[in-house]
């Protein structure tokens, strides 16, 4: 039980940092960088606790974060890239389906 609580609190701290960073971002590009932190924490929590009743899609954009790439979770199989916006809305691929 202690390990689960430590894990949860660790992910919650990452989530809070990322959300705070998004809130304090000066522009959309900064907010998109912070989205990667939020996405990592939400993915870890979804994998560990399976709170979803339908499938989730763990998707990846290779061009996000200046070419380093970043992931996000989606409730739709279709790629709707939050990192590239209108420039490349369908850039990316599904890496994993979480049931």
PDB file of C-alpha atoms in Angstrom, residues 4-95:
ATOM      1  CA  UNK A   4       1.123   2.721  -4.316  1.00  0.00           C
ATOM      2  CA  UNK A   5       0.677   5.877  -2.269  1.00  0.00           C
ATOM      3  CA  UNK A   6       4.248   6.979  -3.005  1.00  0.00           C
ATOM      4  CA  UNK A   7       3.664   6.357  -6.709  1.00  0.00           C
ATOM      5  CA  UNK A   8       0.375   8.241  -6.654  1.00  0.00           C
ATOM      6  CA  UNK A   9       1.878  11.228  -4.819  1.00  0.00           C
ATOM      7  CA  UNK A  10       4.847  11.298  -7.193  1.00  0.00           C
ATOM      8  CA  UNK A  11       2.549  11.413 -10.233  1.00  0.00           C
ATOM      9  CA  UNK A  12       0.290  13.954  -8.559  1.00  0.00           C
ATOM     10  CA  UNK A  13       3.306  16.230  -7.990  1.00  0.00           C
ATOM     11  CA  UNK A  14       4.292  15.940 -11.678  1.00  0.00           C
ATOM     12  CA  UNK A  15       0.731  16.652 -12.707  1.00  0.00           C
ATOM     13  CA  UNK A  16       0.545  19.714 -10.466  1.00  0.00           C
ATOM     14  CA  UNK A  17       3.884  21.044 -11.788  1.00  0.00           C
ATOM     15  CA  UNK A  18       2.766  20.612 -15.377  1.00  0.00           C
ATOM     16  CA  UNK A  19      -0.634  22.201 -14.812  1.00  0.00           C
ATOM     17  CA  UNK A  20       0.954  25.117 -12.986  1.00  0.00           C
ATOM     18  CA  UNK A  21       3.398  25.525 -15.873  1.00  0.00           C
ATOM     19  CA  UNK A  22       0.548  25.563 -18.377  1.00  0.00           C
ATOM     20  CA  UNK A  23      -1.277  28.168 -16.298  1.00  0.00           C
ATOM     21  CA  UNK A  24       1.799  30.373 -16.121  1.00  0.00           C
ATOM     22  CA  UNK A  25       2.803  29.969 -19.780  1.00  0.00           C
ATOM     23  CA  UNK A  26       3.304  33.158 -21.712  1.00  0.00           C
ATOM     24  CA  UNK A  27       2.203  31.593 -25.005  1.00  0.00           C
ATOM     25  CA  UNK A  28       0.786  28.448 -26.558  1.00  0.00           C
ATOM     26  CA  UNK A  29       4.225  27.002 -27.397  1.00  0.00           C
ATOM     27  CA  UNK A  30       5.288  27.118 -23.737  1.00  0.00           C
ATOM     28  CA  UNK A  31       1.981  25.542 -22.730  1.00  0.00           C
ATOM     29  CA  UNK A  32       2.507  22.728 -25.224  1.00  0.00           C
ATOM     30  CA  UNK A  33       5.894  21.954 -23.681  1.00  0.00           C
ATOM     31  CA  UNK A  34       4.271  21.673 -20.253  1.00  0.00           C
ATOM     32  CA  UNK A  35       1.611  19.383 -21.707  1.00  0.00           C
ATOM     33  CA  UNK A  36       4.260  16.664 -21.993  1.00  0.00           C
ATOM     34  CA  UNK A  37       4.714  16.626 -18.202  1.00  0.00           C
ATOM     35  CA  UNK A  38       0.961  16.467 -17.641  1.00  0.00           C
ATOM     36  CA  UNK A  39       0.586  13.706 -20.221  1.00  0.00           C
ATOM     37  CA  UNK A  40       3.328  11.562 -18.666  1.00  0.00           C
ATOM     38  CA  UNK A  41       1.701  11.732 -15.237  1.00  0.00           C
ATOM     39  CA  UNK A  42      -1.813  11.011 -16.523  1.00  0.00           C
ATOM     40  CA  UNK A  43      -0.515   8.072 -18.589  1.00  0.00           C
ATOM     41  CA  UNK A  44       1.263   6.588 -15.564  1.00  0.00           C
ATOM     42  CA  UNK A  45      -1.871   6.932 -13.436  1.00  0.00           C
ATOM     43  CA  UNK A  46      -4.118   5.447 -16.142  1.00  0.00           C
ATOM     44  CA  UNK A  47      -1.777   2.460 -16.558  1.00  0.00           C
ATOM     45  CA  UNK A  48      -1.540   1.856 -12.832  1.00  0.00           C
ATOM     46  CA  UNK A  49      -5.161   2.332 -11.804  1.00  0.00           C
ATOM     47  CA  UNK A  50      -7.204   1.715 -14.996  1.00  0.00           C
ATOM     48  CA  UNK A  51      -9.839   4.365 -14.231  1.00  0.00           C
ATOM     49  CA  UNK A  52     -11.218   4.336 -17.758  1.00  0.00           C
ATOM     50  CA  UNK A  53     -14.320   2.466 -18.851  1.00  0.00           C
ATOM     51  CA  UNK A  54     -13.435   2.740 -22.522  1.00  0.00           C
ATOM     52  CA  UNK A  55     -10.186   2.437 -24.430  1.00  0.00           C
ATOM     53  CA  UNK A  56      -7.555   5.150 -24.166  1.00  0.00           C
ATOM     54  CA  UNK A  57      -4.914   5.714 -26.811  1.00  0.00           C
ATOM     55  CA  UNK A  58      -1.355   6.624 -25.882  1.00  0.00           C
ATOM     56  CA  UNK A  59      -0.197   8.637 -28.868  1.00  0.00           C
ATOM     57  CA  UNK A  60       3.150  10.057 -29.907  1.00  0.00           C
ATOM     58  CA  UNK A  61       4.302  13.044 -31.959  1.00  0.00           C
ATOM     59  CA  UNK A  62       7.946  12.794 -33.062  1.00  0.00           C
ATOM     60  CA  UNK A  63       8.137  16.519 -33.827  1.00  0.00           C
ATOM     61  CA  UNK A  64       6.968  17.821 -30.428  1.00  0.00           C
ATOM     62  CA  UNK A  65       9.396  19.453 -28.021  1.00  0.00           C
ATOM     63  CA  UNK A  66      11.708  20.616 -30.802  1.00  0.00           C
ATOM     64  CA  UNK A  67      12.080  17.137 -32.296  1.00  0.00           C
ATOM     65  CA  UNK A  68      12.498  15.238 -29.021  1.00  0.00           C
ATOM     66  CA  UNK A  69       8.953  13.925 -29.303  1.00  0.00           C
ATOM     67  CA  UNK A  70       6.188  13.751 -26.732  1.00  0.00           C
ATOM     68  CA  UNK A  71       3.145  11.662 -25.889  1.00  0.00           C
ATOM     69  CA  UNK A  72      -0.451  12.317 -24.930  1.00  0.00           C
ATOM     70  CA  UNK A  73      -3.524  10.293 -24.020  1.00  0.00           C
ATOM     71  CA  UNK A  74      -6.608  10.428 -26.189  1.00  0.00           C
ATOM     72  CA  UNK A  75     -10.074   8.954 -25.932  1.00  0.00           C
ATOM     73  CA  UNK A  76     -10.236   8.752 -29.746  1.00  0.00           C
ATOM     74  CA  UNK A  77      -8.204   6.534 -32.048  1.00  0.00           C
ATOM     75  CA  UNK A  78      -7.900   9.352 -34.579  1.00  0.00           C
ATOM     76  CA  UNK A  79      -4.733  11.408 -34.154  1.00  0.00           C
ATOM     77  CA  UNK A  80      -5.571  14.944 -33.109  1.00  0.00           C
ATOM     78  CA  UNK A  81      -2.143  16.272 -32.198  1.00  0.00           C
ATOM     79  CA  UNK A  82      -2.185  18.777 -29.312  1.00  0.00           C
ATOM     80  CA  UNK A  83       1.468  19.697 -29.820  1.00  0.00           C
ATOM     81  CA  UNK A  84       1.477  20.746 -33.450  1.00  0.00           C
ATOM     82  CA  UNK A  85      -1.919  22.429 -33.547  1.00  0.00           C
ATOM     83  CA  UNK A  86      -3.167  23.524 -36.951  1.00  0.00           C
ATOM     84  CA  UNK A  87       0.281  23.121 -38.505  1.00  0.00           C
ATOM     85  CA  UNK A  88       0.185  19.318 -38.381  1.00  0.00           C
ATOM     86  CA  UNK A  89      -3.006  18.170 -36.641  1.00  0.00           C
ATOM     87  CA  UNK A  90      -2.676  14.529 -37.690  1.00  0.00           C
ATOM     88  CA  UNK A  91       1.066  14.084 -37.113  1.00  0.00           C
ATOM     89  CA  UNK A  92       1.783  11.127 -34.871  1.00  0.00           C
ATOM     90  CA  UNK A  93       0.907   7.533 -34.174  1.00  0.00           C
ATOM     91  CA  UNK A  94      -0.772   5.425 -31.524  1.00  0.00           C
ATOM     92  CA  UNK A  95       1.839   3.635 -29.444  1.00  0.00           C
TER      93      UNK A  95
END
